[in-house]
Amino acid sequence: MAKAPAHRSIHSDGVPITRERILACALDLIDRDGIDGLSMRRLGKALGRDPMTLYRHAPNKAALLDGVAESVLGQLEVDTGAGEWTAQLREVARGFRRLALAHPQVVPLLVTRPLSTPLGLRPLGTLRPLENILTLLTAAGFTDADALHVYRALFGFLYGHVLNELQELVESPDESDDLLRLGLHRLPIGEFPRLRGLAPVLASYDGAAELERGLDILLSGLTATLAEPDSPG
């Protein structure tokens, strides 16, 4: 009988143990137990394999985390075809938010992990959104440098937005008074009158609506301050 290829192992159930299957299982574990809940031992147990057999697909936990981030970002669609660039960037922003809400435990990997790795050393899949957005914007007439500026501004905003949306805002959810629900009653009224006064607004936080407001401000500001792109000829 021919041996299985070196890059895949066959489990007793006949299903190949591939890198894709390993990353999908790792993502499930992170979704359930967080990044700290992921280990080669637990991953091997979930897959029904000796953890040592997984190292041919991921040499260490760091590589495994990079692979999970790459697999999630691989789901972010960027339409580089014809269309108004601000509308297309809105769709990118909405897609990123959907991924963040679907995998909140992975958000630290998407936001902070790439910052500690030089661009040229990052997994290729994590760079494709950047390349595709640069392609979209330069096709719309922006210079390469301005396209990069737009990308940085957009994702700087998105990272802050999803981190803010995912954090716990309510201290006492059973309270009917917004000031008590958010714990703002603890703030001295003489020192924080405006923040206390915003309790109803803070308590009615709508992540989707907040994203759209932020994009309105960001994209209108970029349109006003950057040179208008030339229309493709």
mmCIF file with all atom_site columns, N, CA and C in Angstrom, residues 111-174:
data_model
loop_
_atom_site.group_PDB
_atom_site.id
_atom_site.type_symbol
_atom_site.label_atom_id
_atom_site.label_alt_id
_atom_site.label_comp_id
_atom_site.label_asym_id
_atom_site.label_entity_id
_atom_site.label_seq_id
_atom_site.pdbx_PDB_ins_code
_atom_site.Cartn_x
_atom_site.Cartn_y
_atom_site.Cartn_z
_atom_site.occupancy
_atom_site.B_iso_or_equiv
_atom_site.pdbx_formal_charge
_atom_site.auth_seq_id
_atom_site.auth_comp_id
_atom_site.auth_asym_id
_atom_site.auth_atom_id
_atom_site.pdbx_PDB_model_num
ATOM 1   N N  . VAL A 1 111 ? -5.085  42.037 15.709 1.00 0.00 ? 111 VAL A N  1
ATOM 2   C CA . VAL A 1 111 ? -4.759  43.437 15.985 1.00 0.00 ? 111 VAL A CA 1
ATOM 3   C C  . VAL A 1 111 ? -3.315  43.624 16.435 1.00 0.00 ? 111 VAL A C  1
ATOM 4   N N  . THR A 1 112 ? -2.866  42.808 17.382 1.00 0.00 ? 112 THR A N  1
ATOM 5   C CA . THR A 1 112 ? -1.558  43.073 17.991 1.00 0.00 ? 112 THR A CA 1
ATOM 6   C C  . THR A 1 112 ? -0.439  42.193 17.466 1.00 0.00 ? 112 THR A C  1
ATOM 7   N N  . ARG A 1 113 ? -0.729  40.951 17.092 1.00 0.00 ? 113 ARG A N  1
ATOM 8   C CA . ARG A 1 113 ? 0.348   40.041 16.695 1.00 0.00 ? 113 ARG A CA 1
ATOM 9   C C  . ARG A 1 113 ? 1.122   40.534 15.475 1.00 0.00 ? 113 ARG A C  1
ATOM 10  N N  . PRO A 1 114 ? 0.439   41.015 14.410 1.00 0.00 ? 114 PRO A N  1
ATOM 11  C CA . PRO A 1 114 ? 1.201   41.480 13.247 1.00 0.00 ? 114 PRO A CA 1
ATOM 12  C C  . PRO A 1 114 ? 2.161   42.627 13.567 1.00 0.00 ? 114 PRO A C  1
ATOM 13  N N  . LEU A 1 115 ? 1.833   43.445 14.559 1.00 0.00 ? 115 LEU A N  1
ATOM 14  C CA . LEU A 1 115 ? 2.661   44.605 14.868 1.00 0.00 ? 115 LEU A CA 1
ATOM 15  C C  . LEU A 1 115 ? 4.042   44.208 15.374 1.00 0.00 ? 115 LEU A C  1
ATOM 16  N N  . SER A 1 116 ? 4.169   42.988 15.877 1.00 0.00 ? 116 SER A N  1
ATOM 17  C CA . SER A 1 116 ? 5.462   42.540 16.414 1.00 0.00 ? 116 SER A CA 1
ATOM 18  C C  . SER A 1 116 ? 6.276   41.779 15.380 1.00 0.00 ? 116 SER A C  1
ATOM 19  N N  . THR A 1 117 ? 5.778   41.733 14.147 1.00 0.00 ? 117 THR A N  1
ATOM 20  C CA . THR A 1 117 ? 6.460   40.984 13.085 1.00 0.00 ? 117 THR A CA 1
ATOM 21  C C  . THR A 1 117 ? 6.708   41.883 11.886 1.00 0.00 ? 117 THR A C  1
ATOM 22  N N  . PRO A 1 118 ? 7.938   41.979 11.386 1.00 0.00 ? 118 PRO A N  1
ATOM 23  C CA . PRO A 1 118 ? 8.187   42.778 10.182 1.00 0.00 ? 118 PRO A CA 1
ATOM 24  C C  . PRO A 1 118 ? 7.311   42.308 9.022  1.00 0.00 ? 118 PRO A C  1
ATOM 25  N N  . LEU A 1 119 ? 6.932   43.240 8.153  1.00 0.00 ? 119 LEU A N  1
ATOM 26  C CA . LEU A 1 119 ? 6.016   42.922 7.059  1.00 0.00 ? 119 LEU A CA 1
ATOM 27  C C  . LEU A 1 119 ? 6.476   41.706 6.255  1.00 0.00 ? 119 LEU A C  1
ATOM 28  N N  . GLY A 1 120 ? 7.755   41.677 5.907  1.00 0.00 ? 120 GLY A N  1
ATOM 29  C CA . GLY A 1 120 ? 8.243   40.617 5.047  1.00 0.00 ? 120 GLY A CA 1
ATOM 30  C C  . GLY A 1 120 ? 8.261   39.243 5.690  1.00 0.00 ? 120 GLY A C  1
ATOM 31  N N  . LEU A 1 121 ? 8.091   39.173 7.016  1.00 0.00 ? 121 LEU A N  1
ATOM 32  C CA . LEU A 1 121 ? 8.110   37.899 7.727  1.00 0.00 ? 121 LEU A CA 1
ATOM 33  C C  . LEU A 1 121 ? 6.711   37.421 8.113  1.00 0.00 ? 121 LEU A C  1
ATOM 34  N N  . ARG A 1 122 ? 5.697   38.209 7.802  1.00 0.00 ? 122 ARG A N  1
ATOM 35  C CA . ARG A 1 122 ? 4.332   37.819 8.155  1.00 0.00 ? 122 ARG A CA 1
ATOM 36  C C  . ARG A 1 122 ? 3.805   36.773 7.176  1.00 0.00 ? 122 ARG A C  1
ATOM 37  N N  . PRO A 1 123 ? 2.874   35.914 7.626  1.00 0.00 ? 123 PRO A N  1
ATOM 38  C CA . PRO A 1 123 ? 2.265   34.961 6.696  1.00 0.00 ? 123 PRO A CA 1
ATOM 39  C C  . PRO A 1 123 ? 1.642   35.697 5.513  1.00 0.00 ? 123 PRO A C  1
ATOM 40  N N  . LEU A 1 124 ? 1.797   35.139 4.324  1.00 0.00 ? 124 LEU A N  1
ATOM 41  C CA . LEU A 1 124 ? 1.340   35.836 3.125  1.00 0.00 ? 124 LEU A CA 1
ATOM 42  C C  . LEU A 1 124 ? -0.148  36.158 3.175  1.00 0.00 ? 124 LEU A C  1
ATOM 43  N N  . GLY A 1 125 ? -0.935  35.264 3.763  1.00 0.00 ? 125 GLY A N  1
ATOM 44  C CA . GLY A 1 125 ? -2.376  35.493 3.818  1.00 0.00 ? 125 GLY A CA 1
ATOM 45  C C  . GLY A 1 125 ? -2.766  36.713 4.619  1.00 0.00 ? 125 GLY A C  1
ATOM 46  N N  . THR A 1 126 ? -1.932  37.079 5.598  1.00 0.00 ? 126 THR A N  1
ATOM 47  C CA . THR A 1 126 ? -2.248  38.264 6.409  1.00 0.00 ? 126 THR A CA 1
ATOM 48  C C  . THR A 1 126 ? -1.938  39.551 5.653  1.00 0.00 ? 126 THR A C  1
ATOM 49  N N  . LEU A 1 127 ? -1.143  39.451 4.582  1.00 0.00 ? 127 LEU A N  1
ATOM 50  C CA . LEU A 1 127 ? -0.783  40.633 3.802  1.00 0.00 ? 127 LEU A CA 1
ATOM 51  C C  . LEU A 1 127 ? -1.708  40.854 2.608  1.00 0.00 ? 127 LEU A C  1
ATOM 52  N N  . ARG A 1 128 ? -2.525  39.862 2.271  1.00 0.00 ? 128 ARG A N  1
ATOM 53  C CA . ARG A 1 128 ? -3.362  39.998 1.073  1.00 0.00 ? 128 ARG A CA 1
ATOM 54  C C  . ARG A 1 128 ? -4.397  41.123 1.184  1.00 0.00 ? 128 ARG A C  1
ATOM 55  N N  . PRO A 1 129 ? -5.041  41.334 2.348  1.00 0.00 ? 129 PRO A N  1
ATOM 56  C CA . PRO A 1 129 ? -5.932  42.498 2.435  1.00 0.00 ? 129 PRO A CA 1
ATOM 57  C C  . PRO A 1 129 ? -5.211  43.808 2.131  1.00 0.00 ? 129 PRO A C  1
ATOM 58  N N  . LEU A 1 130 ? -3.973  43.956 2.629  1.00 0.00 ? 130 LEU A N  1
ATOM 59  C CA . LEU A 1 130 ? -3.190  45.158 2.347  1.00 0.00 ? 130 LEU A CA 1
ATOM 60  C C  . LEU A 1 130 ? -2.912  45.274 0.850  1.00 0.00 ? 130 LEU A C  1
ATOM 61  N N  . GLU A 1 131 ? -2.428  44.220 0.237  1.00 0.00 ? 131 GLU A N  1
ATOM 62  C CA . GLU A 1 131 ? -2.131  44.256 -1.199 1.00 0.00 ? 131 GLU A CA 1
ATOM 63  C C  . GLU A 1 131 ? -3.380  44.564 -2.019 1.00 0.00 ? 131 GLU A C  1
ATOM 64  N N  . ASN A 1 132 ? -4.497  43.939 -1.645 1.00 0.00 ? 132 ASN A N  1
ATOM 65  C CA . ASN A 1 132 ? -5.732  44.139 -2.408 1.00 0.00 ? 132 ASN A CA 1
ATOM 66  C C  . ASN A 1 132 ? -6.279  45.549 -2.256 1.00 0.00 ? 132 ASN A C  1
ATOM 67  N N  . ILE A 1 133 ? -6.166  46.117 -1.059 1.00 0.00 ? 133 ILE A N  1
ATOM 68  C CA . ILE A 1 133 ? -6.641  47.490 -0.857 1.00 0.00 ? 133 ILE A CA 1
ATOM 69  C C  . ILE A 1 133 ? -5.739  48.474 -1.593 1.00 0.00 ? 133 ILE A C  1
ATOM 70  N N  . LEU A 1 134 ? -4.429  48.228 -1.588 1.00 0.00 ? 134 LEU A N  1
ATOM 71  C CA . LEU A 1 134 ? -3.536  49.072 -2.381 1.00 0.00 ? 134 LEU A CA 1
ATOM 72  C C  . LEU A 1 134 ? -3.896  48.997 -3.867 1.00 0.00 ? 134 LEU A C  1
ATOM 73  N N  . THR A 1 135 ? -4.219  47.795 -4.344 1.00 0.00 ? 135 THR A N  1
ATOM 74  C CA . THR A 1 135 ? -4.622  47.618 -5.736 1.00 0.00 ? 135 THR A CA 1
ATOM 75  C C  . THR A 1 135 ? -5.903  48.390 -6.032 1.00 0.00 ? 135 THR A C  1
ATOM 76  N N  . LEU A 1 136 ? -6.878  48.293 -5.121 1.00 0.00 ? 136 LEU A N  1
ATOM 77  C CA . LEU A 1 136 ? -8.144  48.997 -5.275 1.00 0.00 ? 136 LEU A CA 1
ATOM 78  C C  . LEU A 1 136 ? -7.924  50.506 -5.362 1.00 0.00 ? 136 LEU A C  1
ATOM 79  N N  . LEU A 1 137 ? -7.134  51.047 -4.447 1.00 0.00 ? 137 LEU A N  1
ATOM 80  C CA . LEU A 1 137 ? -6.982  52.497 -4.354 1.00 0.00 ? 137 LEU A CA 1
ATOM 81  C C  . LEU A 1 137 ? -6.113  53.066 -5.469 1.00 0.00 ? 137 LEU A C  1
ATOM 82  N N  . THR A 1 138 ? -5.062  52.340 -5.847 1.00 0.00 ? 138 THR A N  1
ATOM 83  C CA . THR A 1 138 ? -4.242  52.847 -6.949 1.00 0.00 ? 138 THR A CA 1
ATOM 84  C C  . THR A 1 138 ? -5.012  52.772 -8.267 1.00 0.00 ? 138 THR A C  1
ATOM 85  N N  . ALA A 1 139 ? -5.884  51.767 -8.405 1.00 0.00 ? 139 ALA A N  1
ATOM 86  C CA . ALA A 1 139 ? -6.732  51.702 -9.600 1.00 0.00 ? 139 ALA A CA 1
ATOM 87  C C  . ALA A 1 139 ? -7.699  52.877 -9.643 1.00 0.00 ? 139 ALA A C  1
ATOM 88  N N  . ALA A 1 140 ? -8.070  53.386 -8.447 1.00 0.00 ? 140 ALA A N  1
ATOM 89  C CA . ALA A 1 140 ? -8.970  54.550 -8.379 1.00 0.00 ? 140 ALA A CA 1
ATOM 90  C C  . ALA A 1 140 ? -8.225  55.848 -8.643 1.00 0.00 ? 140 ALA A C  1
ATOM 91  N N  . GLY A 1 141 ? -6.884  55.791 -8.692 1.00 0.00 ? 141 GLY A N  1
ATOM 92  C CA . GLY A 1 141 ? -6.116  56.983 -9.025 1.00 0.00 ? 141 GLY A CA 1
ATOM 93  C C  . GLY A 1 141 ? -5.235  57.524 -7.927 1.00 0.00 ? 141 GLY A C  1
ATOM 94  N N  . PHE A 1 142 ? -5.252  56.905 -6.747 1.00 0.00 ? 142 PHE A N  1
ATOM 95  C CA . PHE A 1 142 ? -4.384  57.359 -5.663 1.00 0.00 ? 142 PHE A CA 1
ATOM 96  C C  . PHE A 1 142 ? -2.935  56.974 -5.955 1.00 0.00 ? 142 PHE A C  1
ATOM 97  N N  . THR A 1 143 ? -2.012  57.763 -5.442 1.00 0.00 ? 143 THR A N  1
ATOM 98  C CA . THR A 1 143 ? -0.610  57.371 -5.491 1.00 0.00 ? 143 THR A CA 1
ATOM 99  C C  . THR A 1 143 ? -0.405  56.195 -4.545 1.00 0.00 ? 143 THR A C  1
ATOM 100 N N  . ASP A 1 144 ? 0.701   55.470 -4.734 1.00 0.00 ? 144 ASP A N  1
ATOM 101 C CA . ASP A 1 144 ? 0.991   54.348 -3.848 1.00 0.00 ? 144 ASP A CA 1
ATOM 102 C C  . ASP A 1 144 ? 1.068   54.799 -2.390 1.00 0.00 ? 144 ASP A C  1
ATOM 103 N N  . ALA A 1 145 ? 1.733   55.947 -2.159 1.00 0.00 ? 145 ALA A N  1
ATOM 104 C CA . ALA A 1 145 ? 1.905   56.437 -0.788 1.00 0.00 ? 145 ALA A CA 1
ATOM 105 C C  . ALA A 1 145 ? 0.571   56.820 -0.160 1.00 0.00 ? 145 ALA A C  1
ATOM 106 N N  . ASP A 1 146 ? -0.300  57.501 -0.926 1.00 0.00 ? 146 ASP A N  1
ATOM 107 C CA . ASP A 1 146 ? -1.607  57.882 -0.386 1.00 0.00 ? 146 ASP A CA 1
ATOM 108 C C  . ASP A 1 146 ? -2.486  56.654 -0.160 1.00 0.00 ? 146 ASP A C  1
ATOM 109 N N  . ALA A 1 147 ? -2.371  55.645 -1.022 1.00 0.00 ? 147 ALA A N  1
ATOM 110 C CA . ALA A 1 147 ? -3.137  54.415 -0.835 1.00 0.00 ? 147 ALA A CA 1
ATOM 111 C C  . ALA A 1 147 ? -2.735  53.742 0.475  1.00 0.00 ? 147 ALA A C  1
ATOM 112 N N  . LEU A 1 148 ? -1.448  53.731 0.777  1.00 0.00 ? 148 LEU A N  1
ATOM 113 C CA . LEU A 1 148 ? -0.973  53.163 2.032  1.00 0.00 ? 148 LEU A CA 1
ATOM 114 C C  . LEU A 1 148 ? -1.482  53.977 3.220  1.00 0.00 ? 148 LEU A C  1
ATOM 115 N N  . HIS A 1 149 ? -1.521  55.300 3.072  1.00 0.00 ? 149 HIS A N  1
ATOM 116 C CA . HIS A 1 149 ? -2.033  56.167 4.130  1.00 0.00 ? 149 HIS A CA 1
ATOM 117 C C  . HIS A 1 149 ? -3.499  55.842 4.418  1.00 0.00 ? 149 HIS A C  1
ATOM 118 N N  . VAL A 1 150 ? -4.284  55.648 3.373  1.00 0.00 ? 150 VAL A N  1
ATOM 119 C CA . VAL A 1 150 ? -5.699  55.311 3.545  1.00 0.00 ? 150 VAL A CA 1
ATOM 120 C C  . VAL A 1 150 ? -5.838  53.970 4.261  1.00 0.00 ? 150 VAL A C  1
ATOM 121 N N  . TYR A 1 151 ? -5.057  52.981 3.837  1.00 0.00 ? 151 TYR A N  1
ATOM 122 C CA . TYR A 1 151 ? -5.114  51.664 4.479  1.00 0.00 ? 151 TYR A CA 1
ATOM 123 C C  . TYR A 1 151 ? -4.804  51.775 5.976  1.00 0.00 ? 151 TYR A C  1
ATOM 124 N N  . ARG A 1 152 ? -3.734  52.498 6.303  1.00 0.00 ? 152 ARG A N  1
ATOM 125 C CA . ARG A 1 152 ? -3.352  52.625 7.706  1.00 0.00 ? 152 ARG A CA 1
ATOM 126 C C  . ARG A 1 152 ? -4.421  53.327 8.534  1.00 0.00 ? 152 ARG A C  1
ATOM 127 N N  . ALA A 1 153 ? -5.007  54.364 7.959  1.00 0.00 ? 153 ALA A N  1
ATOM 128 C CA . ALA A 1 153 ? -6.061  55.091 8.675  1.00 0.00 ? 153 ALA A CA 1
ATOM 129 C C  . ALA A 1 153 ? -7.282  54.200 8.877  1.00 0.00 ? 153 ALA A C  1
ATOM 130 N N  . LEU A 1 154 ? -7.658  53.454 7.835  1.00 0.00 ? 154 LEU A N  1
ATOM 131 C CA . LEU A 1 154 ? -8.837  52.589 7.925  1.00 0.00 ? 154 LEU A CA 1
ATOM 132 C C  . LEU A 1 154 ? -8.652  51.511 8.984  1.00 0.00 ? 154 LEU A C  1
ATOM 133 N N  . PHE A 1 155 ? -7.530  50.798 8.930  1.00 0.00 ? 155 PHE A N  1
ATOM 134 C CA . PHE A 1 155 ? -7.359  49.685 9.859  1.00 0.00 ? 155 PHE A CA 1
ATOM 135 C C  . PHE A 1 155 ? -7.004  50.153 11.265 1.00 0.00 ? 155 PHE A C  1
ATOM 136 N N  . GLY A 1 156 ? -6.381  51.321 11.386 1.00 0.00 ? 156 GLY A N  1
ATOM 137 C CA . GLY A 1 156 ? -6.199  51.883 12.716 1.00 0.00 ? 156 GLY A CA 1
ATOM 138 C C  . GLY A 1 156 ? -7.550  52.141 13.378 1.00 0.00 ? 156 GLY A C  1
ATOM 139 N N  . PHE A 1 157 ? -8.486  52.678 12.597 1.00 0.00 ? 157 PHE A N  1
ATOM 140 C CA . PHE A 1 157 ? -9.838  52.905 13.105 1.00 0.00 ? 157 PHE A CA 1
ATOM 141 C C  . PHE A 1 157 ? -10.537 51.581 13.413 1.00 0.00 ? 157 PHE A C  1
ATOM 142 N N  . LEU A 1 158 ? -10.437 50.601 12.496 1.00 0.00 ? 158 LEU A N  1
ATOM 143 C CA . LEU A 1 158 ? -11.129 49.325 12.686 1.00 0.00 ? 158 LEU A CA 1
ATOM 144 C C  . LEU A 1 158 ? -10.625 48.584 13.917 1.00 0.00 ? 158 LEU A C  1
ATOM 145 N N  . TYR A 1 159 ? -9.303  48.577 14.124 1.00 0.00 ? 159 TYR A N  1
ATOM 146 C CA . TYR A 1 159 ? -8.766  47.888 15.296 1.00 0.00 ? 159 TYR A CA 1
ATOM 147 C C  . TYR A 1 159 ? -9.326  48.505 16.579 1.00 0.00 ? 159 TYR A C  1
ATOM 148 N N  . GLY A 1 160 ? -9.318  49.825 16.641 1.00 0.00 ? 160 GLY A N  1
ATOM 149 C CA . GLY A 1 160 ? -9.851  50.495 17.823 1.00 0.00 ? 160 GLY A CA 1
ATOM 150 C C  . GLY A 1 160 ? -11.332 50.235 17.998 1.00 0.00 ? 160 GLY A C  1
ATOM 151 N N  . HIS A 1 161 ? -12.060 50.223 16.882 1.00 0.00 ? 161 HIS A N  1
ATOM 152 C CA . HIS A 1 161 ? -13.506 50.014 16.970 1.00 0.00 ? 161 HIS A CA 1
ATOM 153 C C  . HIS A 1 161 ? -13.840 48.629 17.511 1.00 0.00 ? 161 HIS A C  1
ATOM 154 N N  . VAL A 1 162 ? -13.234 47.580 16.947 1.00 0.00 ? 162 VAL A N  1
ATOM 155 C CA . VAL A 1 162 ? -13.612 46.238 17.378 1.00 0.00 ? 162 VAL A CA 1
ATOM 156 C C  . VAL A 1 162 ? -13.175 45.973 18.813 1.00 0.00 ? 162 VAL A C  1
ATOM 157 N N  . LEU A 1 163 ? -12.024 46.504 19.216 1.00 0.00 ? 163 LEU A N  1
ATOM 158 C CA . LEU A 1 163 ? -11.602 46.332 20.605 1.00 0.00 ? 163 LEU A CA 1
ATOM 159 C C  . LEU A 1 163 ? -12.578 47.025 21.545 1.00 0.00 ? 163 LEU A C  1
ATOM 160 N N  . ASN A 1 164 ? -13.049 48.197 21.148 1.00 0.00 ? 164 ASN A N  1
ATOM 161 C CA . ASN A 1 164 ? -14.002 48.928 21.974 1.00 0.00 ? 164 ASN A CA 1
ATOM 162 C C  . ASN A 1 164 ? -15.354 48.214 22.020 1.00 0.00 ? 164 ASN A C  1
ATOM 163 N N  . GLU A 1 165 ? -15.792 47.702 20.874 1.00 0.00 ? 165 GLU A N  1
ATOM 164 C CA . GLU A 1 165 ? -17.099 47.042 20.828 1.00 0.00 ? 165 GLU A CA 1
ATOM 165 C C  . GLU A 1 165 ? -17.113 45.750 21.627 1.00 0.00 ? 165 GLU A C  1
ATOM 166 N N  . LEU A 1 166 ? -15.995 45.047 21.641 1.00 0.00 ? 166 LEU A N  1
ATOM 167 C CA . LEU A 1 166 ? -15.958 43.750 22.299 1.00 0.00 ? 166 LEU A CA 1
ATOM 168 C C  . LEU A 1 166 ? -15.718 43.839 23.805 1.00 0.00 ? 166 LEU A C  1
ATOM 169 N N  . GLN A 1 167 ? -15.302 44.989 24.286 1.00 0.00 ? 167 GLN A N  1
ATOM 170 C CA . GLN A 1 167 ? -15.042 45.084 25.720 1.00 0.00 ? 167 GLN A CA 1
ATOM 171 C C  . GLN A 1 167 ? -16.355 45.134 26.497 1.00 0.00 ? 167 GLN A C  1
ATOM 172 N N  . GLU A 1 168 ? -16.300 44.716 27.739 1.00 0.00 ? 168 GLU A N  1
ATOM 173 C CA . GLU A 1 168 ? -17.484 44.715 28.597 1.00 0.00 ? 168 GLU A CA 1
ATOM 174 C C  . GLU A 1 168 ? -17.799 46.138 29.045 1.00 0.00 ? 168 GLU A C  1
ATOM 175 N N  . LEU A 1 169 ? -18.996 46.624 28.705 1.00 0.00 ? 169 LEU A N  1
ATOM 176 C CA . LEU A 1 169 ? -19.377 47.993 29.039 1.00 0.00 ? 169 LEU A CA 1
ATOM 177 C C  . LEU A 1 169 ? -20.322 48.062 30.245 1.00 0.00 ? 169 LEU A C  1
ATOM 178 N N  . VAL A 1 170 ? -20.991 46.955 30.511 1.00 0.00 ? 170 VAL A N  1
ATOM 179 C CA . VAL A 1 170 ? -22.038 46.971 31.533 1.00 0.00 ? 170 VAL A CA 1
ATOM 180 C C  . VAL A 1 170 ? -21.527 46.297 32.803 1.00 0.00 ? 170 VAL A C  1
ATOM 181 N N  . GLU A 1 171 ? -21.640 47.009 33.925 1.00 0.00 ? 171 GLU A N  1
ATOM 182 C CA . GLU A 1 171 ? -21.195 46.447 35.203 1.00 0.00 ? 171 GLU A CA 1
ATOM 183 C C  . GLU A 1 171 ? -22.309 45.659 35.873 1.00 0.00 ? 171 GLU A C  1
ATOM 184 N N  . SER A 1 172 ? -23.525 46.216 35.865 1.00 0.00 ? 172 SER A N  1
ATOM 185 C CA . SER A 1 172 ? -24.667 45.576 36.539 1.00 0.00 ? 172 SER A CA 1
ATOM 186 C C  . SER A 1 172 ? -25.840 45.517 35.569 1.00 0.00 ? 172 SER A C  1
ATOM 187 N N  . PRO A 1 173 ? -25.904 44.497 34.713 1.00 0.00 ? 173 PRO A N  1
ATOM 188 C CA . PRO A 1 173 ? -26.925 44.445 33.660 1.00 0.00 ? 173 PRO A CA 1
ATOM 189 C C  . PRO A 1 173 ? -28.360 44.405 34.175 1.00 0.00 ? 173 PRO A C  1
ATOM 190 N N  . ASP A 1 174 ? -28.566 44.001 35.423 1.00 0.00 ? 174 ASP A N  1
ATOM 191 C CA . ASP A 1 174 ? -29.927 43.918 35.954 1.00 0.00 ? 174 ASP A CA 1
ATOM 192 C C  . ASP A 1 174 ? -30.476 45.271 36.412 1.00 0.00 ? 174 ASP A C  1
#
